[in-house]
Amino acid sequence: MTDRRTLANAIRFLSIDAVQAANSGHPGAPMGMADIAEVLWRGVLRHNPDNPQWANRDRFVLSNGHGSMLIYSLLHLTGYDVTIDDLKSFRQLHSRTPGHPEYGYTAGVETTTGPLGQGLANAVGMALAERTLAAQFNRDQFPIVDHYTYCFAGDGCLMEGVSHEACSLAGTLGLGKLIVFYDDNGISIDGDVRGWFSDDTPARFESYGWQVIRGVDGHDATEVETALKTARQDTSRPTLVCCRTVIGFGSPNLAGSEKTHGAPLGDTEIQATREAMSWNYGPFEIPADIQSAWNAREQGTKAQAEWDQLFAAYQKQYPDLASEFARRIQGDLPQNAITAFDDAIAETQSESPKLATRKASQNAIEVVAKLFPETLGGSADLGHSNLTVWPECQANSQDNPGGNYIHYGVREFGMCALMNGIALHGGFLPFGGTFLIFMEYARNAVRMAALMKQRVIYVFTHDSIGLGEDGPTHQPIEQLASLRSTPGLETWRPCDTTETFVAWKEAVSYQGPTALALSRQGLANQPRDGQQVADIARGGYVLKKETSALELILIATGSEVELAVAAAESLGGGVRVVSMPSTSRFDQQDAAFRESVLPAACTKRLAIEAGHPDGWYKYVGLNGDVTGMQTFGESGPGGEVMKHFGFTVDHVVSKAKAL
């Protein structure tokens, strides 16, 4: 039988060769972690290369995503649809092996990684999803949800603050089926990390409540195997396996140096490495015996067949649960849920009092939770301020692992990165709340959700200077513009209860992320007919039609819609008011509809929004104007702050008349 070091060398040399062919990439991490990967992927990982989406597969996350050739080599060797030609096209345009692992490009890649630390946070979310789903669906003798989440992470991942946020929460929640391998090679792209990273990492994780296995030789398969067995024996807490490794292991002249981190080894050093490691094969050449020893297709098919048999028995005994589990894993909407939501929307239009849209959102969440059992809500603290809690929600904890509400604590970045992992795992509709301004802490995780097209919902409240007394540190200005400019992210800023309910309905239906920007202050529900209610979902519509020849269009969102309506009444019958709760959704409409809302012939246009104005010029044109915010806000009562910055009927009327 081929020895384990030689099997691991298959990873090393595929990685070396691919990076060299691309003349770009990071060979050091795959070379350093190859021995660990061999132990995990050949001996322990339950997966099926013939069905990468098998529901009960173990999840594997390469958080140090710059080492992408590690996972591409593993996927190729174990039998996934990743060919030698795919490896040869590493980092090339439209290749299935992009520079960093990207979800949806490569079979077997569970999440997009690259921004360090986020893969680790995604893994925490996956482990949380696994435990919650198990608590909701498993029954005696039927553990249909029973898998581990494994993660590789490097020094860079652990330096990033999001790793602290995510791992601290993982320890508190006791996510015992999460196992993280720490690649402790002491090198980052700038060199020896001791000059800037001197943390006692094992003690740090012990303080989180993790099981920590110290001092494992990451190049000794037996030590790694023993550590992994120990890790799996304790399912009451997550485990960090601290593996001492050498970056670029095997390279005679560059191993242990940052020179292997982010650059090809070069032909001369590659040849020297082949000789040093007794790898007597050409570039991208894997001998048949080594390929056979790695292939996991037969083993994976058997593992899934056993699970399929278990699920068939479960289905027979618990048909309703089995049907619901299948629906949730597939991501299908519950039958009749949208029709029921439409009924709730109609009710809001006929009955709603003046409410802050954060309160209207809370009412909508209660509807969502009843119609969508997969709802898994939460907030980065502030739950009783951003109103993400609802009467029937149950806190998710070690004692109540099936709970449908997660107290994320003051961890905005961690929350949003965990939600990405939850969504990627499958079976849940995650949402999380914070103030809109604190979106900035989580910005990159929001971007990653959009990049991966994951259905997560952000409840961003206190959406403007209208929040008042907390002042400019808490008053968002540029955040709406930033969110709206993010490809694939749908941003809604509703003006009242009905628009809020429609925004929630669209969010749960959309196969991508949604941001809801919601007010602190109370907003009156606007009168509408049935067609206007239906048109809300189109992102922009005529809320108040002119009663004489059209002379002026006022465009507004959120709390400023009420202001626009009042100003229109002062300006006369030739004024139209357009509510535009979602610019991205409006932009997707056909030209005829957009023309019906914003006719080109009417060039006198004024947009009104208590946020940065630049994005509005695409709607008002060069002859139009914007009442917005060009500066940061001020501290004071919300109404006074709005007045100070010109969000009054008189000021809007004055600007409109000046057009």
XYZ file of C-alpha atoms in Angstrom:
659
model
C 0.000 0.000 0.000
C 1.201 3.523 -0.799
C 2.450 5.304 2.316
C 0.573 8.328 3.682
C 3.322 10.846 2.980
C 3.286 9.874 -0.693
C -0.492 10.205 -0.764
C -0.179 13.660 0.759
C 2.470 14.533 -1.790
C -0.160 14.148 -4.515
C -1.773 17.272 -3.050
C 1.553 19.057 -2.824
C 2.580 18.493 -6.396
C -0.797 19.156 -7.971
C -0.769 22.455 -6.069
C 2.816 23.265 -7.037
C 2.182 22.475 -10.696
C -1.061 24.446 -10.920
C 0.443 27.547 -9.337
C 3.441 27.298 -11.627
C 1.246 26.903 -14.718
C -0.793 29.945 -13.726
C 2.333 31.845 -12.669
C 0.159 32.995 -9.814
C -1.152 31.624 -6.538
C -0.240 30.364 -3.089
C 1.573 27.024 -2.918
C 2.778 27.288 0.679
C -0.458 26.483 2.524
C -1.378 23.404 0.439
C 2.140 22.073 0.870
C 2.024 22.693 4.611
C -1.464 21.272 5.243
C -1.358 18.305 2.870
C -0.659 15.756 5.614
C -3.571 17.016 7.726
C -5.844 16.964 4.692
C -4.880 13.392 3.883
C -5.893 12.212 7.363
C -9.222 14.032 7.276
C -10.293 13.432 3.692
C -9.211 9.802 3.368
C -10.077 8.550 6.819
C -12.891 10.537 8.361
C -14.788 12.926 6.090
C -18.262 11.603 5.122
C -19.093 12.894 1.668
C -20.192 11.676 -1.727
C -18.305 12.979 -4.766
C -21.162 11.738 -6.986
C -23.634 13.900 -5.054
C -21.946 17.000 -3.631
C -25.330 18.204 -2.281
C -26.120 15.118 -0.184
C -27.980 16.580 2.794
C -26.106 14.687 5.526
C -22.583 15.171 4.208
C -19.876 16.558 6.434
C -19.057 20.156 5.598
C -15.497 21.188 4.884
C -14.427 24.844 4.802
C -11.016 26.105 3.707
C -11.020 29.400 5.584
C -7.495 30.277 4.453
C -8.903 30.388 0.950
C -5.715 31.678 -0.704
C -4.565 28.046 -0.428
C -7.310 27.100 -2.877
C -5.246 24.501 -4.693
C -5.471 22.396 -1.547
C -9.217 21.930 -1.923
C -9.106 21.689 -5.713
C -6.505 18.910 -5.424
C -8.632 17.130 -2.820
C -11.754 17.384 -4.938
C -9.957 16.041 -7.993
C -8.280 13.186 -6.143
C -11.416 12.028 -4.323
C -13.536 11.883 -7.477
C -15.495 15.110 -7.780
C -16.163 16.695 -11.149
C -12.845 18.533 -11.074
C -10.570 17.300 -13.848
C -6.872 17.596 -14.485
C -7.745 20.099 -17.187
C -9.579 22.140 -14.536
C -6.436 22.135 -12.422
C -4.355 23.157 -15.424
C -6.664 26.154 -15.918
C -6.238 27.322 -12.300
C -6.827 31.062 -11.958
C -7.797 31.469 -15.620
C -10.865 33.352 -16.810
C -14.092 31.336 -16.419
C -12.180 28.391 -14.974
C -13.851 26.070 -12.472
C -10.770 26.569 -10.307
C -10.719 30.310 -9.567
C -8.023 31.987 -7.501
C -10.009 31.622 -4.289
C -12.705 28.984 -3.749
C -16.038 30.273 -5.000
C -19.388 28.738 -4.159
C -21.207 27.667 -7.308
C -18.091 27.426 -9.492
C -16.632 24.160 -8.267
C -18.423 20.980 -7.201
C -17.696 20.342 -3.528
C -16.824 23.912 -2.548
C -19.192 24.740 0.318
C -18.565 28.473 0.587
C -16.614 31.292 -0.969
C -13.504 32.035 1.043
C -10.683 34.484 0.690
C -11.474 37.351 3.053
C -9.705 35.756 6.012
C -11.707 34.654 9.014
C -15.040 34.566 7.233
C -14.758 30.926 6.223
C -14.246 30.079 9.886
C -17.342 32.129 10.774
C -19.281 30.399 7.972
C -18.237 27.057 9.488
C -19.644 28.138 12.856
C -22.916 28.974 11.091
C -22.955 25.572 9.377
C -22.358 23.791 12.681
C -25.130 25.817 14.300
C -27.475 24.952 11.433
C -26.637 21.255 11.749
C -27.400 21.174 15.455
C -30.591 23.201 15.129
C -31.877 21.122 12.233
C -31.074 17.935 14.151
C -33.004 19.171 17.172
C -36.007 20.011 15.025
C -36.123 16.834 12.929
C -34.247 13.941 14.551
C -36.273 11.349 16.442
C -35.272 8.315 18.506
C -33.469 5.831 16.270
C -33.604 8.288 13.377
C -30.588 10.643 13.413
C -31.228 11.906 9.866
C -29.183 15.042 10.598
C -25.855 13.914 11.979
C -22.700 15.348 10.468
C -19.622 17.348 11.325
C -18.265 20.659 10.122
C -14.501 20.770 9.582
C -12.535 23.905 8.947
C -8.922 24.690 8.055
C -7.756 28.079 9.299
C -4.441 29.892 9.363
C -2.770 32.633 11.356
C -4.449 35.285 9.220
C -7.911 33.894 9.941
C -7.258 34.063 13.666
C -5.909 37.601 13.507
C -9.129 38.835 11.932
C -11.640 40.096 14.476
C -14.513 38.134 12.973
C -12.834 34.932 14.177
C -13.100 36.158 17.749
C -16.772 37.052 17.320
C -17.701 33.737 15.728
C -15.587 31.433 17.878
C -16.607 33.093 21.121
C -20.255 32.455 20.264
C -19.490 28.888 19.115
C -18.062 28.147 22.544
C -21.027 29.682 24.347
C -23.454 27.653 22.239
C -21.393 24.473 22.675
C -21.193 23.536 18.996
C -19.515 20.203 19.595
C -19.544 18.965 16.020
C -17.340 21.795 14.819
C -13.649 20.869 14.480
C -11.127 23.487 13.374
C -7.572 22.681 12.327
C -5.269 25.618 13.022
C -2.366 25.731 10.571
C 0.220 27.153 12.966
C 3.077 27.822 10.551
C 4.016 31.223 11.960
C 4.213 32.846 8.539
C 2.041 35.414 6.796
C 2.703 37.200 3.538
C 4.886 39.770 5.325
C 7.031 37.127 7.025
C 7.431 35.764 10.558
C 4.229 36.649 12.426
C 5.927 36.921 15.818
C 6.460 40.586 15.083
C 2.706 41.247 15.014
C 0.896 38.150 16.311
C 1.967 36.918 19.717
C -1.398 35.717 21.061
C -1.588 32.592 23.173
C -4.046 31.102 20.709
C -4.753 27.854 22.599
C -5.508 29.811 25.784
C -7.720 32.159 23.799
C -9.844 29.294 22.542
C -9.907 27.614 25.947
C -11.328 30.854 27.314
C -14.122 30.569 24.731
C -15.039 27.156 26.132
C -13.460 25.113 23.331
C -11.648 21.833 23.622
C -8.086 22.615 22.558
C -5.639 19.964 21.428
C -2.180 21.510 21.594
C 1.117 20.811 19.938
C 0.118 18.418 17.169
C 2.797 17.746 14.569
C 0.893 18.590 11.409
C 3.268 16.478 9.340
C 2.806 13.320 11.405
C -0.295 11.500 10.169
C -0.503 9.391 13.323
C -0.528 12.444 15.601
C -3.132 14.167 13.460
C -5.284 11.038 13.413
C -5.100 10.693 17.199
C -6.014 14.352 17.666
C -8.979 13.975 15.335
C -10.261 10.967 17.274
C -9.961 12.937 20.500
C -11.797 15.866 18.948
C -14.709 13.704 17.866
C -15.099 12.112 21.283
C -16.194 15.400 22.885
C -19.418 16.637 21.299
C -20.225 19.073 24.097
C -17.926 21.804 22.774
C -16.120 22.766 19.580
C -12.508 21.706 19.127
C -9.401 23.520 17.952
C -6.609 21.218 16.803
C -3.370 23.202 16.909
C -1.095 21.792 14.210
C 2.522 22.901 13.958
C 3.383 22.949 10.275
C 6.024 24.252 7.911
C 4.766 26.456 5.121
C 5.940 25.127 1.776
C 6.837 21.774 3.375
C 9.112 19.772 1.081
C 10.763 22.678 -0.694
C 14.502 22.347 0.060
C 15.315 26.049 -0.137
C 12.039 27.905 0.463
C 10.151 25.884 3.095
C 9.391 27.889 6.231
C 9.631 31.160 4.344
C 7.074 33.736 3.225
C 8.546 33.212 -0.260
C 6.246 30.193 -0.642
C 3.184 32.073 0.552
C 2.019 33.864 -2.542
C 4.286 33.082 -5.471
C 5.206 30.084 -7.636
C 8.246 28.105 -6.539
C 9.875 28.351 -9.959
C 11.044 25.525 -12.205
C 14.392 25.028 -10.469
C 12.904 24.789 -6.976
C 10.075 22.573 -8.183
C 12.602 20.102 -9.572
C 14.548 20.218 -6.333
C 11.321 19.582 -4.397
C 10.496 16.587 -6.610
C 13.875 15.113 -5.871
C 13.706 15.862 -2.151
C 10.254 14.277 -1.836
C 11.036 11.346 -4.168
C 8.172 12.371 -6.460
C 9.289 10.885 -9.745
C 6.392 12.051 -11.868
C 5.854 14.856 -14.310
C 3.622 17.932 -13.909
C -0.012 17.030 -13.140
C 0.855 13.311 -13.278
C -0.829 11.140 -10.649
C -0.037 7.406 -10.792
C -3.003 5.044 -10.924
C -2.320 3.464 -7.528
C -2.260 6.857 -5.809
C -5.390 7.990 -7.639
C -7.139 4.782 -6.608
C -6.112 5.153 -2.974
C -7.656 8.619 -2.912
C -10.888 7.909 -4.802
C -13.857 8.248 -2.446
C -16.730 7.615 -4.856
C -17.445 4.048 -3.788
C -17.184 4.929 -0.118
C -19.343 8.016 -0.602
C -22.035 6.151 -2.529
C -22.166 3.567 0.252
C -22.439 6.226 2.971
C -25.290 7.968 1.200
C -27.065 4.677 0.485
C -27.019 3.886 4.193
C -28.453 7.302 4.949
C -31.065 6.940 2.195
C -32.191 3.722 3.842
C -32.430 5.466 7.206
C -34.399 8.328 5.685
C -36.792 5.923 3.946
C -37.598 4.332 7.306
C -37.952 7.804 8.852
C -40.273 8.798 6.027
C -42.443 5.769 6.668
C -42.759 6.513 10.383
C -42.819 10.313 10.197
C -44.165 11.192 6.727
C -45.041 14.797 7.525
C -41.670 15.511 9.095
C -39.875 13.851 6.189
C -41.801 15.919 3.667
C -41.069 19.113 5.575
C -37.381 18.223 5.875
C -37.108 17.616 2.127
C -38.877 20.890 1.364
C -36.602 22.870 3.613
C -33.401 21.279 2.345
C -34.480 21.942 -1.239
C -35.275 25.558 -0.356
C -38.858 25.399 -1.628
C -41.411 27.826 -0.232
C -44.206 26.380 1.920
C -47.406 25.705 0.028
C -49.845 28.630 0.085
C -47.428 30.783 2.147
C -47.281 33.586 -0.427
C -51.067 33.638 -0.793
C -51.394 33.940 2.970
C -48.801 36.723 2.958
C -50.824 38.566 0.331
C -53.846 38.374 2.638
C -51.771 39.886 5.452
C -50.627 42.694 3.131
C -54.229 43.476 2.171
C -55.140 43.630 5.846
C -52.359 46.112 6.584
C -53.576 48.414 3.841
C -57.069 48.532 5.252
C -56.320 48.676 8.969
C -52.804 49.844 9.841
C -52.295 52.725 12.261
C -49.273 55.017 12.304
C -46.249 52.806 13.069
C -42.501 52.966 12.868
C -41.465 50.616 10.082
C -39.295 48.731 12.596
C -42.550 47.951 14.445
C -44.303 47.092 11.190
C -41.360 44.774 10.482
C -41.866 43.052 13.829
C -45.486 42.436 12.880
C -44.338 41.065 9.533
C -41.780 38.810 11.234
C -44.567 37.269 13.277
C -46.349 36.409 10.022
C -43.137 35.086 8.458
C -42.404 32.842 11.446
C -45.886 31.309 11.282
C -45.817 30.747 7.524
C -42.144 29.691 7.256
C -41.096 27.160 9.919
C -37.530 27.446 8.605
C -37.276 30.976 10.013
C -34.140 31.378 12.142
C -34.058 34.928 13.412
C -31.689 36.868 15.581
C -30.005 40.131 16.323
C -26.581 41.460 17.239
C -27.995 42.475 20.599
C -30.564 45.328 20.249
C -33.392 42.830 19.716
C -35.836 44.912 21.707
C -34.777 48.061 19.884
C -34.726 46.832 16.318
C -37.758 44.662 17.133
C -36.535 41.390 15.702
C -38.054 39.382 18.540
C -41.605 38.161 18.247
C -43.956 36.702 20.903
C -43.499 33.014 20.009
C -39.764 33.022 19.350
C -37.535 30.716 21.370
C -33.897 31.415 22.111
C -31.448 28.945 20.603
C -29.030 27.663 23.242
C -27.259 24.559 24.513
C -30.379 23.757 26.533
C -32.732 24.523 23.649
C -30.860 23.668 20.441
C -34.034 23.721 18.351
C -34.812 27.349 19.166
C -35.605 29.696 16.284
C -33.946 32.859 17.616
C -30.212 33.436 18.039
C -28.855 35.999 20.444
C -25.707 36.910 18.532
C -24.508 39.415 21.114
C -22.676 42.564 20.042
C -21.148 40.809 17.043
C -22.479 42.380 13.846
C -19.786 40.965 11.559
C -19.946 37.573 13.203
C -23.744 37.516 12.920
C -23.778 38.226 9.204
C -20.973 35.751 8.481
C -22.748 33.072 10.550
C -25.974 33.729 8.646
C -24.095 33.037 5.419
C -23.005 29.673 6.827
C -26.553 28.899 7.983
C -27.967 29.687 4.549
C -25.258 27.655 2.803
C -25.946 24.655 5.033
C -29.582 24.627 3.987
C -32.845 24.157 5.817
C -33.233 27.663 7.191
C -34.308 31.191 6.341
C -31.928 33.287 8.465
C -32.436 36.932 9.337
C -30.487 39.191 11.665
C -30.888 42.693 12.952
C -28.832 45.706 13.945
C -28.892 49.461 13.403
C -28.271 50.480 9.804
C -25.101 52.366 10.750
C -23.582 49.178 12.201
C -23.936 47.496 8.861
C -20.464 48.938 8.421
C -19.060 46.440 10.908
C -20.532 43.599 8.840
C -20.072 45.056 5.379
C -17.859 42.369 3.914
C -20.130 39.546 5.068
C -23.065 41.336 3.432
C -21.013 41.535 0.242
C -20.171 37.841 0.456
C -23.861 36.955 0.767
C -24.488 38.857 -2.454
C -21.508 37.240 -4.163
C -22.798 33.783 -3.205
C -26.477 34.613 -3.913
C -27.564 33.443 -0.472
C -31.051 34.104 0.888
C -30.348 36.037 4.078
C -32.319 39.005 5.360
C -30.840 41.994 7.175
C -33.137 44.008 9.425
C -31.386 47.381 9.545
C -33.312 49.806 11.743
C -32.809 53.428 12.824
C -32.282 54.218 9.178
C -31.575 57.965 9.063
C -30.865 61.176 10.929
C -34.469 60.808 12.095
C -33.293 58.557 14.924
C -32.249 61.788 16.599
C -30.523 62.053 19.930
C -27.870 59.373 19.463
C -26.218 61.724 17.045
C -23.943 61.394 14.028
C -22.143 58.286 15.296
C -25.452 56.454 14.989
C -27.040 58.307 12.082
C -26.469 56.577 8.720
C -25.682 58.809 5.752
C -23.790 56.880 3.081
C -24.961 53.367 3.996
C -28.034 53.187 1.765
C -25.973 54.255 -1.245
C -23.418 51.579 -0.415
C -26.023 48.842 -0.086
C -27.815 49.867 -3.277
C -24.574 49.721 -5.235
C -23.926 46.096 -4.229
C -24.708 43.706 -7.112
C -27.358 41.144 -6.262
C -28.359 42.732 -2.947
C -31.924 43.992 -2.894
C -32.369 46.981 -0.599
C -35.799 48.131 0.563
C -36.638 51.298 2.454
C -40.394 51.139 2.991
C -42.496 54.162 3.835
C -45.195 52.490 5.951
C -46.618 49.216 7.202
C -47.915 48.014 3.847
C -44.623 48.624 2.059
C -42.821 46.910 4.940
C -44.956 43.785 4.603
C -44.403 43.742 0.838
C -40.655 44.124 1.371
C -40.673 41.118 3.712
C -42.695 39.085 1.233
C -40.217 39.884 -1.520
C -37.277 39.110 0.772
C -38.458 35.605 1.653
C -39.095 34.894 -2.041
C -35.817 36.295 -3.385
C -32.931 33.906 -4.036
C -30.341 36.301 -2.735
C -29.784 38.686 0.176
C -32.133 41.485 1.151
C -31.510 44.567 3.275
C -34.484 46.233 4.970
C -33.868 49.824 6.085
C -36.445 50.690 8.723
C -37.403 53.785 10.673
C -37.333 54.514 14.368
C -40.069 57.139 14.082
C -43.763 56.470 13.450
C -45.002 56.750 9.845
C -48.585 57.061 8.639
C -49.931 54.361 6.332
C -50.532 55.832 2.886
C -53.837 55.402 1.002
C -53.601 53.067 -2.007
C -55.833 51.133 -4.337
C -55.298 47.478 -5.173
C -53.104 48.186 -8.186
C -50.848 50.468 -6.193
C -50.430 47.770 -3.536
C -49.505 45.295 -6.255
C -47.023 47.772 -7.766
C -45.057 48.120 -4.524
C -43.287 44.870 -5.424
C -42.016 46.561 -8.604
C -39.799 48.777 -6.468
C -41.237 52.148 -7.501
C -44.748 53.295 -8.336
C -47.049 56.284 -8.480
C -48.337 56.774 -4.952
C -50.115 60.092 -5.581
C -51.122 60.863 -9.151
C -51.314 64.376 -10.468
C -54.829 65.800 -10.947
C -53.886 68.154 -13.779
C -51.170 68.290 -16.440
C -47.972 66.763 -15.045
C -45.433 69.465 -14.136
C -43.299 67.994 -11.349
C -42.378 64.582 -9.916
C -41.397 64.133 -6.287
C -39.536 60.860 -5.603
C -39.077 59.665 -2.028
C -38.443 56.656 0.175
C -39.096 55.676 3.760
C -39.970 58.435 6.194
C -39.616 61.079 3.483
C -42.590 59.770 1.486
C -44.954 61.329 4.004
C -43.063 64.597 3.562
C -43.304 64.363 -0.234
C -47.072 63.823 -0.083
C -47.518 66.858 2.167
C -45.341 68.984 -0.118
C -47.303 67.859 -3.186
C -50.513 69.021 -1.595
C -48.970 72.472 -1.195
C -47.606 72.588 -4.744
C -50.866 71.989 -6.606
C -52.497 69.472 -8.934
C -49.638 69.055 -11.419
C -47.436 67.184 -8.939
C -46.896 63.425 -8.892
C -45.459 61.552 -5.896
C -43.456 58.412 -6.590
C -42.605 56.072 -3.758
C -39.470 54.075 -4.557
C -38.836 51.589 -1.748
C -36.363 49.558 -3.832
C -34.299 51.195 -6.573
C -32.772 47.881 -7.661
C -36.186 46.281 -8.085
C -37.459 49.315 -10.000
C -34.442 49.185 -12.310
C -35.355 45.590 -13.209
C -38.764 46.578 -14.561
C -39.450 46.878 -18.260
C -38.970 50.210 -19.976
C -42.692 50.753 -20.435
C -43.415 50.490 -16.729
C -40.505 52.737 -15.778
C -41.708 55.291 -18.326
C -45.223 55.140 -16.872
C -43.833 56.011 -13.444
C -41.138 58.498 -14.493
C -42.175 59.842 -17.930
C -39.203 61.263 -19.809
C -41.206 64.317 -20.836
C -41.325 65.537 -17.242
C -37.830 66.793 -16.449
C -38.704 68.693 -13.302
C -37.952 66.118 -10.631
C -36.989 66.303 -6.983
C -35.820 63.284 -4.959
C -36.147 63.406 -1.171
C -34.230 61.060 1.092
C -32.373 61.598 4.363
C -29.236 59.937 3.028
C -26.418 60.563 0.573
C -27.877 62.102 -2.612
C -25.547 60.872 -5.370
C -27.509 57.757 -6.328
C -30.650 59.761 -7.008
C -29.339 61.699 -9.985
C -29.962 58.683 -12.247
C -33.677 59.287 -11.573
C -33.890 63.087 -11.434
C -31.467 63.808 -14.295
C -29.331 66.872 -14.845
C -32.319 69.193 -14.610
C -33.543 67.731 -11.353
C -32.484 68.118 -7.735
C -32.122 66.097 -4.546
C -32.925 66.941 -0.950
C -30.452 64.721 0.858
C -27.489 64.676 3.218
C -24.086 65.974 2.136
C -22.708 66.028 5.690
C -22.928 63.911 8.801
C -25.856 64.512 11.129
C -26.265 66.179 14.492
C -27.425 65.130 17.947
C -30.879 66.284 18.988
C -34.542 65.260 18.939
C -35.298 63.538 15.658
C -37.851 66.072 14.462
C -35.537 68.978 15.144
C -32.632 67.297 13.386
C -34.788 66.630 10.325
C -35.899 70.263 10.305
C -32.309 71.475 10.707
C -31.250 69.636 7.571
C -34.154 70.837 5.471
C -36.551 67.902 5.624
C -39.608 70.109 5.942
C -42.556 70.877 3.703
C -41.471 74.488 3.293
C -37.940 73.562 2.228
C -39.107 70.889 -0.196
C -41.658 73.261 -1.703
C -38.983 75.925 -2.073
C -36.598 73.543 -3.842
C -39.375 72.271 -6.091
C -40.355 75.775 -7.140
C -36.723 76.569 -7.957
C -36.595 73.828 -10.597
